[in-house]
């Protein structure tokens, strides 16, 4: 409500205002995820009307137009239209690479992984997610997709089995970050259910939470 009431579209028609577009993109994302698909689509139209006023050959305009593809891509995902969604995602990913925009590339790799999940293509899902984490290392600070990608990989490796060391290293990434520490408890619980009875890693997890057995661990995790 605050954005719609007080965020006035910039009047400069020569140079696109990237801050304004970023705020609108974030608003569209939040509306789509938490409020209403219809309201998100209306704001998407408004944002595109603003962007259409500028020279399409301008690199900032091109980046913005590609980023705005996020909304229709997620809408295709919701509708489970894999063909159209994956096609638009791959097109956007290719353009992001041509523009040399790592942030956009990471974003579209994340959305591509969503469609790979629908296709039940686990190995490609893992490959794409690992590729995304390598790209994150090139950024001065991690993208907004970073923690979600780490969580996706943890779930994928636990489901696949046989990658316990990688799972633990990924959980440590989340556990070391103040914003995501609270989510790691359930990840340890997921992992320990897949381990053999006498697994050293199982003992290590129990010791970490000072639990003598899994029922005790569950009780401690519930409190956390």
mmCIF file of the C-alpha atoms, coordinates in Angstrom:
data_MODEL
# 
_entry.id   MODEL 
# 
loop_
_atom_site.group_PDB 
_atom_site.id 
_atom_site.type_symbol 
_atom_site.label_atom_id 
_atom_site.label_alt_id 
_atom_site.label_comp_id 
_atom_site.label_asym_id 
_atom_site.label_entity_id 
_atom_site.label_seq_id 
_atom_site.pdbx_PDB_ins_code 
_atom_site.Cartn_x 
_atom_site.Cartn_y 
_atom_site.Cartn_z 
_atom_site.occupancy 
_atom_site.B_iso_or_equiv 
_atom_site.pdbx_formal_charge 
_atom_site.auth_seq_id 
_atom_site.auth_comp_id 
_atom_site.auth_asym_id 
_atom_site.auth_atom_id 
_atom_site.pdbx_PDB_model_num 
ATOM 1   C CA . UNK A 1 1   ? 0.000  0.000   0.000   1.00 0.00 ? 1   UNK A CA 1 
ATOM 2   C CA . UNK A 1 2   ? 2.842  2.362   0.861   1.00 0.00 ? 2   UNK A CA 1 
ATOM 3   C CA . UNK A 1 3   ? 4.576  1.739   -2.478  1.00 0.00 ? 3   UNK A CA 1 
ATOM 4   C CA . UNK A 1 4   ? 1.413  2.253   -4.502  1.00 0.00 ? 4   UNK A CA 1 
ATOM 5   C CA . UNK A 1 5   ? 0.519  5.413   -2.638  1.00 0.00 ? 5   UNK A CA 1 
ATOM 6   C CA . UNK A 1 6   ? 3.869  7.170   -2.335  1.00 0.00 ? 6   UNK A CA 1 
ATOM 7   C CA . UNK A 1 7   ? 6.276  5.720   -4.907  1.00 0.00 ? 7   UNK A CA 1 
ATOM 8   C CA . UNK A 1 8   ? 5.807  8.081   -7.841  1.00 0.00 ? 8   UNK A CA 1 
ATOM 9   C CA . UNK A 1 9   ? 7.107  6.807   -11.191 1.00 0.00 ? 9   UNK A CA 1 
ATOM 10  C CA . UNK A 1 10  ? 10.194 8.832   -12.222 1.00 0.00 ? 10  UNK A CA 1 
ATOM 11  C CA . UNK A 1 11  ? 9.526  11.512  -14.841 1.00 0.00 ? 11  UNK A CA 1 
ATOM 12  C CA . UNK A 1 12  ? 12.956 11.362  -16.485 1.00 0.00 ? 12  UNK A CA 1 
ATOM 13  C CA . UNK A 1 13  ? 12.421 9.769   -19.909 1.00 0.00 ? 13  UNK A CA 1 
ATOM 14  C CA . UNK A 1 14  ? 16.093 9.732   -20.904 1.00 0.00 ? 14  UNK A CA 1 
ATOM 15  C CA . UNK A 1 15  ? 17.576 7.438   -18.263 1.00 0.00 ? 15  UNK A CA 1 
ATOM 16  C CA . UNK A 1 16  ? 15.816 4.455   -16.676 1.00 0.00 ? 16  UNK A CA 1 
ATOM 17  C CA . UNK A 1 17  ? 15.669 4.571   -12.872 1.00 0.00 ? 17  UNK A CA 1 
ATOM 18  C CA . UNK A 1 18  ? 16.969 1.174   -11.751 1.00 0.00 ? 18  UNK A CA 1 
ATOM 19  C CA . UNK A 1 19  ? 16.095 1.764   -8.087  1.00 0.00 ? 19  UNK A CA 1 
ATOM 20  C CA . UNK A 1 20  ? 12.457 2.338   -9.002  1.00 0.00 ? 20  UNK A CA 1 
ATOM 21  C CA . UNK A 1 21  ? 12.382 -0.815  -11.134 1.00 0.00 ? 21  UNK A CA 1 
ATOM 22  C CA . UNK A 1 22  ? 14.023 -2.879  -8.374  1.00 0.00 ? 22  UNK A CA 1 
ATOM 23  C CA . UNK A 1 23  ? 11.384 -1.759  -5.874  1.00 0.00 ? 23  UNK A CA 1 
ATOM 24  C CA . UNK A 1 24  ? 8.596  -2.666  -8.314  1.00 0.00 ? 24  UNK A CA 1 
ATOM 25  C CA . UNK A 1 25  ? 10.204 -6.048  -9.071  1.00 0.00 ? 25  UNK A CA 1 
ATOM 26  C CA . UNK A 1 26  ? 10.407 -6.804  -5.351  1.00 0.00 ? 26  UNK A CA 1 
ATOM 27  C CA . UNK A 1 27  ? 6.808  -5.688  -4.849  1.00 0.00 ? 27  UNK A CA 1 
ATOM 28  C CA . UNK A 1 28  ? 5.644  -7.951  -7.679  1.00 0.00 ? 28  UNK A CA 1 
ATOM 29  C CA . UNK A 1 29  ? 7.555  -10.876 -6.152  1.00 0.00 ? 29  UNK A CA 1 
ATOM 30  C CA . UNK A 1 30  ? 6.049  -10.355 -2.695  1.00 0.00 ? 30  UNK A CA 1 
ATOM 31  C CA . UNK A 1 31  ? 2.525  -9.892  -4.066  1.00 0.00 ? 31  UNK A CA 1 
ATOM 32  C CA . UNK A 1 32  ? 2.842  -13.067 -6.116  1.00 0.00 ? 32  UNK A CA 1 
ATOM 33  C CA . UNK A 1 33  ? 4.241  -15.118 -3.237  1.00 0.00 ? 33  UNK A CA 1 
ATOM 34  C CA . UNK A 1 34  ? 2.138  -13.823 -0.359  1.00 0.00 ? 34  UNK A CA 1 
ATOM 35  C CA . UNK A 1 35  ? -0.916 -11.885 -1.540  1.00 0.00 ? 35  UNK A CA 1 
ATOM 36  C CA . UNK A 1 36  ? -2.452 -12.276 -4.986  1.00 0.00 ? 36  UNK A CA 1 
ATOM 37  C CA . UNK A 1 37  ? -1.355 -13.423 -8.432  1.00 0.00 ? 37  UNK A CA 1 
ATOM 38  C CA . UNK A 1 38  ? -3.802 -10.962 -9.983  1.00 0.00 ? 38  UNK A CA 1 
ATOM 39  C CA . UNK A 1 39  ? -2.363 -7.993  -8.065  1.00 0.00 ? 39  UNK A CA 1 
ATOM 40  C CA . UNK A 1 40  ? 1.164  -9.079  -8.937  1.00 0.00 ? 40  UNK A CA 1 
ATOM 41  C CA . UNK A 1 41  ? 0.275  -9.243  -12.637 1.00 0.00 ? 41  UNK A CA 1 
ATOM 42  C CA . UNK A 1 42  ? -1.236 -5.746  -12.535 1.00 0.00 ? 42  UNK A CA 1 
ATOM 43  C CA . UNK A 1 43  ? 1.949  -4.307  -11.032 1.00 0.00 ? 43  UNK A CA 1 
ATOM 44  C CA . UNK A 1 44  ? 3.951  -6.238  -13.626 1.00 0.00 ? 44  UNK A CA 1 
ATOM 45  C CA . UNK A 1 45  ? 2.014  -4.443  -16.376 1.00 0.00 ? 45  UNK A CA 1 
ATOM 46  C CA . UNK A 1 46  ? 2.666  -1.049  -14.761 1.00 0.00 ? 46  UNK A CA 1 
ATOM 47  C CA . UNK A 1 47  ? 6.375  -1.766  -14.469 1.00 0.00 ? 47  UNK A CA 1 
ATOM 48  C CA . UNK A 1 48  ? 6.612  -2.881  -18.095 1.00 0.00 ? 48  UNK A CA 1 
ATOM 49  C CA . UNK A 1 49  ? 4.803  0.267   -19.227 1.00 0.00 ? 49  UNK A CA 1 
ATOM 50  C CA . UNK A 1 50  ? 7.459  2.319   -17.456 1.00 0.00 ? 50  UNK A CA 1 
ATOM 51  C CA . UNK A 1 51  ? 10.358 0.322   -18.923 1.00 0.00 ? 51  UNK A CA 1 
ATOM 52  C CA . UNK A 1 52  ? 8.893  0.493   -22.455 1.00 0.00 ? 52  UNK A CA 1 
ATOM 53  C CA . UNK A 1 53  ? 9.499  4.265   -22.516 1.00 0.00 ? 53  UNK A CA 1 
ATOM 54  C CA . UNK A 1 54  ? 13.247 3.760   -22.852 1.00 0.00 ? 54  UNK A CA 1 
ATOM 55  C CA . UNK A 1 55  ? 15.651 2.794   -25.626 1.00 0.00 ? 55  UNK A CA 1 
ATOM 56  C CA . UNK A 1 56  ? 15.646 -1.049  -25.878 1.00 0.00 ? 56  UNK A CA 1 
ATOM 57  C CA . UNK A 1 57  ? 19.283 -0.988  -27.033 1.00 0.00 ? 57  UNK A CA 1 
ATOM 58  C CA . UNK A 1 58  ? 20.356 0.466   -23.678 1.00 0.00 ? 58  UNK A CA 1 
ATOM 59  C CA . UNK A 1 59  ? 22.080 -2.254  -21.596 1.00 0.00 ? 59  UNK A CA 1 
ATOM 60  C CA . UNK A 1 60  ? 20.272 -1.239  -18.383 1.00 0.00 ? 60  UNK A CA 1 
ATOM 61  C CA . UNK A 1 61  ? 16.933 -1.466  -20.188 1.00 0.00 ? 61  UNK A CA 1 
ATOM 62  C CA . UNK A 1 62  ? 17.844 -4.882  -21.594 1.00 0.00 ? 62  UNK A CA 1 
ATOM 63  C CA . UNK A 1 63  ? 18.807 -6.145  -18.136 1.00 0.00 ? 63  UNK A CA 1 
ATOM 64  C CA . UNK A 1 64  ? 15.561 -4.813  -16.702 1.00 0.00 ? 64  UNK A CA 1 
ATOM 65  C CA . UNK A 1 65  ? 13.403 -6.387  -19.399 1.00 0.00 ? 65  UNK A CA 1 
ATOM 66  C CA . UNK A 1 66  ? 15.090 -9.743  -18.847 1.00 0.00 ? 66  UNK A CA 1 
ATOM 67  C CA . UNK A 1 67  ? 14.659 -9.509  -15.091 1.00 0.00 ? 67  UNK A CA 1 
ATOM 68  C CA . UNK A 1 68  ? 10.957 -8.745  -15.580 1.00 0.00 ? 68  UNK A CA 1 
ATOM 69  C CA . UNK A 1 69  ? 10.652 -12.183 -17.209 1.00 0.00 ? 69  UNK A CA 1 
ATOM 70  C CA . UNK A 1 70  ? 10.766 -13.594 -13.694 1.00 0.00 ? 70  UNK A CA 1 
ATOM 71  C CA . UNK A 1 71  ? 7.041  -13.021 -13.194 1.00 0.00 ? 71  UNK A CA 1 
ATOM 72  C CA . UNK A 1 72  ? 5.763  -14.910 -16.263 1.00 0.00 ? 72  UNK A CA 1 
ATOM 73  C CA . UNK A 1 73  ? 8.307  -17.675 -15.592 1.00 0.00 ? 73  UNK A CA 1 
ATOM 74  C CA . UNK A 1 74  ? 6.978  -18.220 -12.062 1.00 0.00 ? 74  UNK A CA 1 
ATOM 75  C CA . UNK A 1 75  ? 3.417  -18.032 -13.378 1.00 0.00 ? 75  UNK A CA 1 
ATOM 76  C CA . UNK A 1 76  ? 4.253  -20.844 -15.834 1.00 0.00 ? 76  UNK A CA 1 
ATOM 77  C CA . UNK A 1 77  ? 5.722  -22.794 -12.914 1.00 0.00 ? 77  UNK A CA 1 
ATOM 78  C CA . UNK A 1 78  ? 2.522  -22.346 -10.884 1.00 0.00 ? 78  UNK A CA 1 
ATOM 79  C CA . UNK A 1 79  ? 0.508  -23.529 -13.889 1.00 0.00 ? 79  UNK A CA 1 
ATOM 80  C CA . UNK A 1 80  ? 2.989  -26.429 -14.331 1.00 0.00 ? 80  UNK A CA 1 
ATOM 81  C CA . UNK A 1 81  ? 3.482  -25.401 -17.960 1.00 0.00 ? 81  UNK A CA 1 
ATOM 82  C CA . UNK A 1 82  ? 6.979  -26.853 -18.202 1.00 0.00 ? 82  UNK A CA 1 
ATOM 83  C CA . UNK A 1 83  ? 7.373  -26.343 -21.963 1.00 0.00 ? 83  UNK A CA 1 
ATOM 84  C CA . UNK A 1 84  ? 6.686  -22.584 -22.049 1.00 0.00 ? 84  UNK A CA 1 
ATOM 85  C CA . UNK A 1 85  ? 8.271  -21.896 -18.674 1.00 0.00 ? 85  UNK A CA 1 
ATOM 86  C CA . UNK A 1 86  ? 11.504 -23.722 -19.419 1.00 0.00 ? 86  UNK A CA 1 
ATOM 87  C CA . UNK A 1 87  ? 11.716 -22.158 -22.873 1.00 0.00 ? 87  UNK A CA 1 
ATOM 88  C CA . UNK A 1 88  ? 11.403 -18.603 -21.496 1.00 0.00 ? 88  UNK A CA 1 
ATOM 89  C CA . UNK A 1 89  ? 13.847 -19.407 -18.680 1.00 0.00 ? 89  UNK A CA 1 
ATOM 90  C CA . UNK A 1 90  ? 16.501 -20.726 -21.078 1.00 0.00 ? 90  UNK A CA 1 
ATOM 91  C CA . UNK A 1 91  ? 16.067 -17.698 -23.363 1.00 0.00 ? 91  UNK A CA 1 
ATOM 92  C CA . UNK A 1 92  ? 16.444 -15.353 -20.409 1.00 0.00 ? 92  UNK A CA 1 
ATOM 93  C CA . UNK A 1 93  ? 19.447 -17.284 -19.110 1.00 0.00 ? 93  UNK A CA 1 
ATOM 94  C CA . UNK A 1 94  ? 21.188 -17.026 -22.469 1.00 0.00 ? 94  UNK A CA 1 
ATOM 95  C CA . UNK A 1 95  ? 20.561 -13.273 -22.657 1.00 0.00 ? 95  UNK A CA 1 
ATOM 96  C CA . UNK A 1 96  ? 21.851 -12.831 -19.098 1.00 0.00 ? 96  UNK A CA 1 
ATOM 97  C CA . UNK A 1 97  ? 25.066 -14.600 -20.100 1.00 0.00 ? 97  UNK A CA 1 
ATOM 98  C CA . UNK A 1 98  ? 25.412 -12.450 -23.220 1.00 0.00 ? 98  UNK A CA 1 
ATOM 99  C CA . UNK A 1 99  ? 25.040 -9.347  -21.046 1.00 0.00 ? 99  UNK A CA 1 
ATOM 100 C CA . UNK A 1 100 ? 27.620 -10.727 -18.621 1.00 0.00 ? 100 UNK A CA 1 
ATOM 101 C CA . UNK A 1 101 ? 25.222 -10.259 -15.705 1.00 0.00 ? 101 UNK A CA 1 
ATOM 102 C CA . UNK A 1 102 ? 26.050 -12.878 -13.056 1.00 0.00 ? 102 UNK A CA 1 
ATOM 103 C CA . UNK A 1 103 ? 23.185 -11.836 -10.759 1.00 0.00 ? 103 UNK A CA 1 
ATOM 104 C CA . UNK A 1 104 ? 20.640 -12.441 -13.522 1.00 0.00 ? 104 UNK A CA 1 
ATOM 105 C CA . UNK A 1 105 ? 22.332 -15.681 -14.536 1.00 0.00 ? 105 UNK A CA 1 
ATOM 106 C CA . UNK A 1 106 ? 22.056 -16.995 -10.979 1.00 0.00 ? 106 UNK A CA 1 
ATOM 107 C CA . UNK A 1 107 ? 18.393 -16.008 -10.834 1.00 0.00 ? 107 UNK A CA 1 
ATOM 108 C CA . UNK A 1 108 ? 17.482 -17.852 -14.015 1.00 0.00 ? 108 UNK A CA 1 
ATOM 109 C CA . UNK A 1 109 ? 19.512 -20.921 -13.042 1.00 0.00 ? 109 UNK A CA 1 
ATOM 110 C CA . UNK A 1 110 ? 17.417 -21.003 -9.871  1.00 0.00 ? 110 UNK A CA 1 
ATOM 111 C CA . UNK A 1 111 ? 14.162 -20.850 -11.854 1.00 0.00 ? 111 UNK A CA 1 
ATOM 112 C CA . UNK A 1 112 ? 15.480 -23.451 -14.302 1.00 0.00 ? 112 UNK A CA 1 
ATOM 113 C CA . UNK A 1 113 ? 16.042 -25.803 -11.366 1.00 0.00 ? 113 UNK A CA 1 
ATOM 114 C CA . UNK A 1 114 ? 12.349 -25.434 -10.465 1.00 0.00 ? 114 UNK A CA 1 
ATOM 115 C CA . UNK A 1 115 ? 11.354 -26.831 -13.861 1.00 0.00 ? 115 UNK A CA 1 
ATOM 116 C CA . UNK A 1 116 ? 13.968 -29.596 -13.615 1.00 0.00 ? 116 UNK A CA 1 
ATOM 117 C CA . UNK A 1 117 ? 12.330 -30.576 -10.333 1.00 0.00 ? 117 UNK A CA 1 
ATOM 118 C CA . UNK A 1 118 ? 8.966  -30.862 -12.086 1.00 0.00 ? 118 UNK A CA 1 
ATOM 119 C CA . UNK A 1 119 ? 10.679 -33.056 -14.695 1.00 0.00 ? 119 UNK A CA 1 
ATOM 120 C CA . UNK A 1 120 ? 12.172 -35.171 -11.869 1.00 0.00 ? 120 UNK A CA 1 
ATOM 121 C CA . UNK A 1 121 ? 15.609 -34.629 -13.393 1.00 0.00 ? 121 UNK A CA 1 
ATOM 122 C CA . UNK A 1 122 ? 17.573 -34.879 -10.131 1.00 0.00 ? 122 UNK A CA 1 
ATOM 123 C CA . UNK A 1 123 ? 21.106 -35.041 -11.568 1.00 0.00 ? 123 UNK A CA 1 
ATOM 124 C CA . UNK A 1 124 ? 20.629 -31.962 -13.759 1.00 0.00 ? 124 UNK A CA 1 
ATOM 125 C CA . UNK A 1 125 ? 18.948 -30.199 -10.838 1.00 0.00 ? 125 UNK A CA 1 
ATOM 126 C CA . UNK A 1 126 ? 22.050 -30.803 -8.711  1.00 0.00 ? 126 UNK A CA 1 
ATOM 127 C CA . UNK A 1 127 ? 24.404 -29.782 -11.530 1.00 0.00 ? 127 UNK A CA 1 
ATOM 128 C CA . UNK A 1 128 ? 22.577 -26.485 -12.129 1.00 0.00 ? 128 UNK A CA 1 
ATOM 129 C CA . UNK A 1 129 ? 22.468 -25.682 -8.417  1.00 0.00 ? 129 UNK A CA 1 
ATOM 130 C CA . UNK A 1 130 ? 26.193 -26.360 -7.978  1.00 0.00 ? 130 UNK A CA 1 
ATOM 131 C CA . UNK A 1 131 ? 26.896 -24.166 -11.010 1.00 0.00 ? 131 UNK A CA 1 
ATOM 132 C CA . UNK A 1 132 ? 24.922 -21.394 -9.358  1.00 0.00 ? 132 UNK A CA 1 
ATOM 133 C CA . UNK A 1 133 ? 26.989 -21.631 -6.156  1.00 0.00 ? 133 UNK A CA 1 
ATOM 134 C CA . UNK A 1 134 ? 30.208 -21.322 -8.179  1.00 0.00 ? 134 UNK A CA 1 
ATOM 135 C CA . UNK A 1 135 ? 28.852 -18.135 -9.759  1.00 0.00 ? 135 UNK A CA 1 
ATOM 136 C CA . UNK A 1 136 ? 28.018 -16.781 -6.300  1.00 0.00 ? 136 UNK A CA 1 
ATOM 137 C CA . UNK A 1 137 ? 31.744 -16.838 -5.502  1.00 0.00 ? 137 UNK A CA 1 
ATOM 138 C CA . UNK A 1 138 ? 32.321 -14.217 -8.208  1.00 0.00 ? 138 UNK A CA 1 
ATOM 139 C CA . UNK A 1 139 ? 30.007 -11.701 -6.521  1.00 0.00 ? 139 UNK A CA 1 
ATOM 140 C CA . UNK A 1 140 ? 31.092 -9.203  -3.850  1.00 0.00 ? 140 UNK A CA 1 
ATOM 141 C CA . UNK A 1 141 ? 28.175 -10.463 -1.747  1.00 0.00 ? 141 UNK A CA 1 
ATOM 142 C CA . UNK A 1 142 ? 25.789 -13.348 -2.243  1.00 0.00 ? 142 UNK A CA 1 
ATOM 143 C CA . UNK A 1 143 ? 22.570 -12.948 -4.222  1.00 0.00 ? 143 UNK A CA 1 
ATOM 144 C CA . UNK A 1 144 ? 19.043 -13.234 -2.835  1.00 0.00 ? 144 UNK A CA 1 
ATOM 145 C CA . UNK A 1 145 ? 18.905 -16.759 -4.301  1.00 0.00 ? 145 UNK A CA 1 
ATOM 146 C CA . UNK A 1 146 ? 21.971 -18.059 -2.437  1.00 0.00 ? 146 UNK A CA 1 
ATOM 147 C CA . UNK A 1 147 ? 20.427 -19.568 0.689   1.00 0.00 ? 147 UNK A CA 1 
ATOM 148 C CA . UNK A 1 148 ? 17.522 -21.108 -1.227  1.00 0.00 ? 148 UNK A CA 1 
ATOM 149 C CA . UNK A 1 149 ? 19.947 -22.732 -3.659  1.00 0.00 ? 149 UNK A CA 1 
ATOM 150 C CA . UNK A 1 150 ? 21.927 -24.181 -0.742  1.00 0.00 ? 150 UNK A CA 1 
ATOM 151 C CA . UNK A 1 151 ? 18.721 -25.585 0.780   1.00 0.00 ? 151 UNK A CA 1 
ATOM 152 C CA . UNK A 1 152 ? 17.715 -27.078 -2.580  1.00 0.00 ? 152 UNK A CA 1 
ATOM 153 C CA . UNK A 1 153 ? 21.070 -28.827 -2.874  1.00 0.00 ? 153 UNK A CA 1 
ATOM 154 C CA . UNK A 1 154 ? 20.862 -30.203 0.656   1.00 0.00 ? 154 UNK A CA 1 
ATOM 155 C CA . UNK A 1 155 ? 17.432 -31.710 -0.032  1.00 0.00 ? 155 UNK A CA 1 
ATOM 156 C CA . UNK A 1 156 ? 18.592 -33.105 -3.387  1.00 0.00 ? 156 UNK A CA 1 
ATOM 157 C CA . UNK A 1 157 ? 21.733 -34.730 -1.987  1.00 0.00 ? 157 UNK A CA 1 
ATOM 158 C CA . UNK A 1 158 ? 19.882 -36.205 1.004   1.00 0.00 ? 158 UNK A CA 1 
ATOM 159 C CA . UNK A 1 159 ? 17.251 -37.631 -1.355  1.00 0.00 ? 159 UNK A CA 1 
ATOM 160 C CA . UNK A 1 160 ? 19.914 -39.045 -3.689  1.00 0.00 ? 160 UNK A CA 1 
ATOM 161 C CA . UNK A 1 161 ? 22.075 -40.429 -0.882  1.00 0.00 ? 161 UNK A CA 1 
ATOM 162 C CA . UNK A 1 162 ? 25.799 -41.020 -0.747  1.00 0.00 ? 162 UNK A CA 1 
ATOM 163 C CA . UNK A 1 163 ? 26.862 -37.379 -0.435  1.00 0.00 ? 163 UNK A CA 1 
ATOM 164 C CA . UNK A 1 164 ? 26.911 -36.889 3.325   1.00 0.00 ? 164 UNK A CA 1 
ATOM 165 C CA . UNK A 1 165 ? 30.101 -34.827 3.444   1.00 0.00 ? 165 UNK A CA 1 
ATOM 166 C CA . UNK A 1 166 ? 28.741 -32.362 0.894   1.00 0.00 ? 166 UNK A CA 1 
ATOM 167 C CA . UNK A 1 167 ? 25.432 -32.182 2.773   1.00 0.00 ? 167 UNK A CA 1 
ATOM 168 C CA . UNK A 1 168 ? 27.195 -31.338 6.030   1.00 0.00 ? 168 UNK A CA 1 
ATOM 169 C CA . UNK A 1 169 ? 29.346 -28.669 4.339   1.00 0.00 ? 169 UNK A CA 1 
ATOM 170 C CA . UNK A 1 170 ? 26.205 -27.073 2.887   1.00 0.00 ? 170 UNK A CA 1 
ATOM 171 C CA . UNK A 1 171 ? 24.377 -27.183 6.228   1.00 0.00 ? 171 UNK A CA 1 
ATOM 172 C CA . UNK A 1 172 ? 27.377 -25.428 7.782   1.00 0.00 ? 172 UNK A CA 1 
ATOM 173 C CA . UNK A 1 173 ? 26.905 -22.582 5.279   1.00 0.00 ? 173 UNK A CA 1 
ATOM 174 C CA . UNK A 1 174 ? 23.382 -21.987 6.574   1.00 0.00 ? 174 UNK A CA 1 
ATOM 175 C CA . UNK A 1 175 ? 24.309 -22.625 10.182  1.00 0.00 ? 175 UNK A CA 1 
ATOM 176 C CA . UNK A 1 176 ? 27.052 -19.971 10.064  1.00 0.00 ? 176 UNK A CA 1 
ATOM 177 C CA . UNK A 1 177 ? 24.658 -17.306 8.810   1.00 0.00 ? 177 UNK A CA 1 
ATOM 178 C CA . UNK A 1 178 ? 22.587 -15.595 11.497  1.00 0.00 ? 178 UNK A CA 1 
ATOM 179 C CA . UNK A 1 179 ? 19.558 -15.263 9.184   1.00 0.00 ? 179 UNK A CA 1 
ATOM 180 C CA . UNK A 1 180 ? 19.396 -18.971 8.369   1.00 0.00 ? 180 UNK A CA 1 
ATOM 181 C CA . UNK A 1 181 ? 20.714 -20.721 11.519  1.00 0.00 ? 181 UNK A CA 1 
ATOM 182 C CA . UNK A 1 182 ? 17.168 -21.428 12.730  1.00 0.00 ? 182 UNK A CA 1 
ATOM 183 C CA . UNK A 1 183 ? 16.392 -23.471 9.592   1.00 0.00 ? 183 UNK A CA 1 
ATOM 184 C CA . UNK A 1 184 ? 19.325 -25.872 9.930   1.00 0.00 ? 184 UNK A CA 1 
ATOM 185 C CA . UNK A 1 185 ? 17.769 -27.964 12.711  1.00 0.00 ? 185 UNK A CA 1 
ATOM 186 C CA . UNK A 1 186 ? 15.280 -29.592 10.355  1.00 0.00 ? 186 UNK A CA 1 
ATOM 187 C CA . UNK A 1 187 ? 18.070 -30.209 7.843   1.00 0.00 ? 187 UNK A CA 1 
ATOM 188 C CA . UNK A 1 188 ? 20.104 -32.117 10.436  1.00 0.00 ? 188 UNK A CA 1 
ATOM 189 C CA . UNK A 1 189 ? 16.951 -34.111 11.230  1.00 0.00 ? 189 UNK A CA 1 
ATOM 190 C CA . UNK A 1 190 ? 16.444 -34.951 7.544   1.00 0.00 ? 190 UNK A CA 1 
ATOM 191 C CA . UNK A 1 191 ? 20.039 -36.073 7.217   1.00 0.00 ? 191 UNK A CA 1 
ATOM 192 C CA . UNK A 1 192 ? 20.194 -38.239 10.340  1.00 0.00 ? 192 UNK A CA 1 
ATOM 193 C CA . UNK A 1 193 ? 17.167 -40.292 9.240   1.00 0.00 ? 193 UNK A CA 1 
ATOM 194 C CA . UNK A 1 194 ? 19.146 -41.387 6.163   1.00 0.00 ? 194 UNK A CA 1 
ATOM 195 C CA . UNK A 1 195 ? 22.249 -42.511 8.057   1.00 0.00 ? 195 UNK A CA 1 
ATOM 196 C CA . UNK A 1 196 ? 23.206 -46.029 9.112   1.00 0.00 ? 196 UNK A CA 1 
ATOM 197 C CA . UNK A 1 197 ? 22.766 -46.976 12.784  1.00 0.00 ? 197 UNK A CA 1 
ATOM 198 C CA . UNK A 1 198 ? 26.496 -46.895 13.547  1.00 0.00 ? 198 UNK A CA 1 
ATOM 199 C CA . UNK A 1 199 ? 27.404 -44.010 11.238  1.00 0.00 ? 199 UNK A CA 1 
ATOM 200 C CA . UNK A 1 200 ? 30.117 -41.732 12.710  1.00 0.00 ? 200 UNK A CA 1 
ATOM 201 C CA . UNK A 1 201 ? 28.257 -38.756 11.243  1.00 0.00 ? 201 UNK A CA 1 
ATOM 202 C CA . UNK A 1 202 ? 25.108 -39.791 13.116  1.00 0.00 ? 202 UNK A CA 1 
ATOM 203 C CA . UNK A 1 203 ? 27.073 -39.800 16.376  1.00 0.00 ? 203 UNK A CA 1 
ATOM 204 C CA . UNK A 1 204 ? 28.575 -36.423 15.464  1.00 0.00 ? 204 UNK A CA 1 
ATOM 205 C CA . UNK A 1 205 ? 25.137 -34.853 14.965  1.00 0.00 ? 205 UNK A CA 1 
ATOM 206 C CA . UNK A 1 206 ? 23.842 -36.294 18.238  1.00 0.00 ? 206 UNK A CA 1 
ATOM 207 C CA . UNK A 1 207 ? 26.892 -34.922 20.058  1.00 0.00 ? 207 UNK A CA 1 
ATOM 208 C CA . UNK A 1 208 ? 26.438 -31.523 18.435  1.00 0.00 ? 208 UNK A CA 1 
ATOM 209 C CA . UNK A 1 209 ? 23.002 -31.219 20.050  1.00 0.00 ? 209 UNK A CA 1 
ATOM 210 C CA . UNK A 1 210 ? 24.044 -33.085 23.206  1.00 0.00 ? 210 UNK A CA 1 
ATOM 211 C CA . UNK A 1 211 ? 21.468 -35.809 22.559  1.00 0.00 ? 211 UNK A CA 1 
ATOM 212 C CA . UNK A 1 212 ? 21.881 -39.457 23.539  1.00 0.00 ? 212 UNK A CA 1 
ATOM 213 C CA . UNK A 1 213 ? 19.479 -40.749 20.875  1.00 0.00 ? 213 UNK A CA 1 
ATOM 214 C CA . UNK A 1 214 ? 17.124 -39.597 18.110  1.00 0.00 ? 214 UNK A CA 1 
ATOM 215 C CA . UNK A 1 215 ? 14.025 -39.119 20.329  1.00 0.00 ? 215 UNK A CA 1 
ATOM 216 C CA . UNK A 1 216 ? 16.114 -36.825 22.549  1.00 0.00 ? 216 UNK A CA 1 
ATOM 217 C CA . UNK A 1 217 ? 17.380 -35.015 19.453  1.00 0.00 ? 217 UNK A CA 1 
ATOM 218 C CA . UNK A 1 218 ? 13.825 -34.500 18.204  1.00 0.00 ? 218 UNK A CA 1 
ATOM 219 C CA . UNK A 1 219 ? 12.806 -33.005 21.543  1.00 0.00 ? 219 UNK A CA 1 
ATOM 220 C CA . UNK A 1 220 ? 15.752 -30.598 21.452  1.00 0.00 ? 220 UNK A CA 1 
ATOM 221 C CA . UNK A 1 221 ? 15.044 -29.600 17.852  1.00 0.00 ? 221 UNK A CA 1 
ATOM 222 C CA . UNK A 1 222 ? 11.408 -28.896 18.671  1.00 0.00 ? 222 UNK A CA 1 
ATOM 223 C CA . UNK A 1 223 ? 12.533 -26.465 21.376  1.00 0.00 ? 223 UNK A CA 1 
ATOM 224 C CA . UNK A 1 224 ? 15.000 -24.793 18.984  1.00 0.00 ? 224 UNK A CA 1 
# 
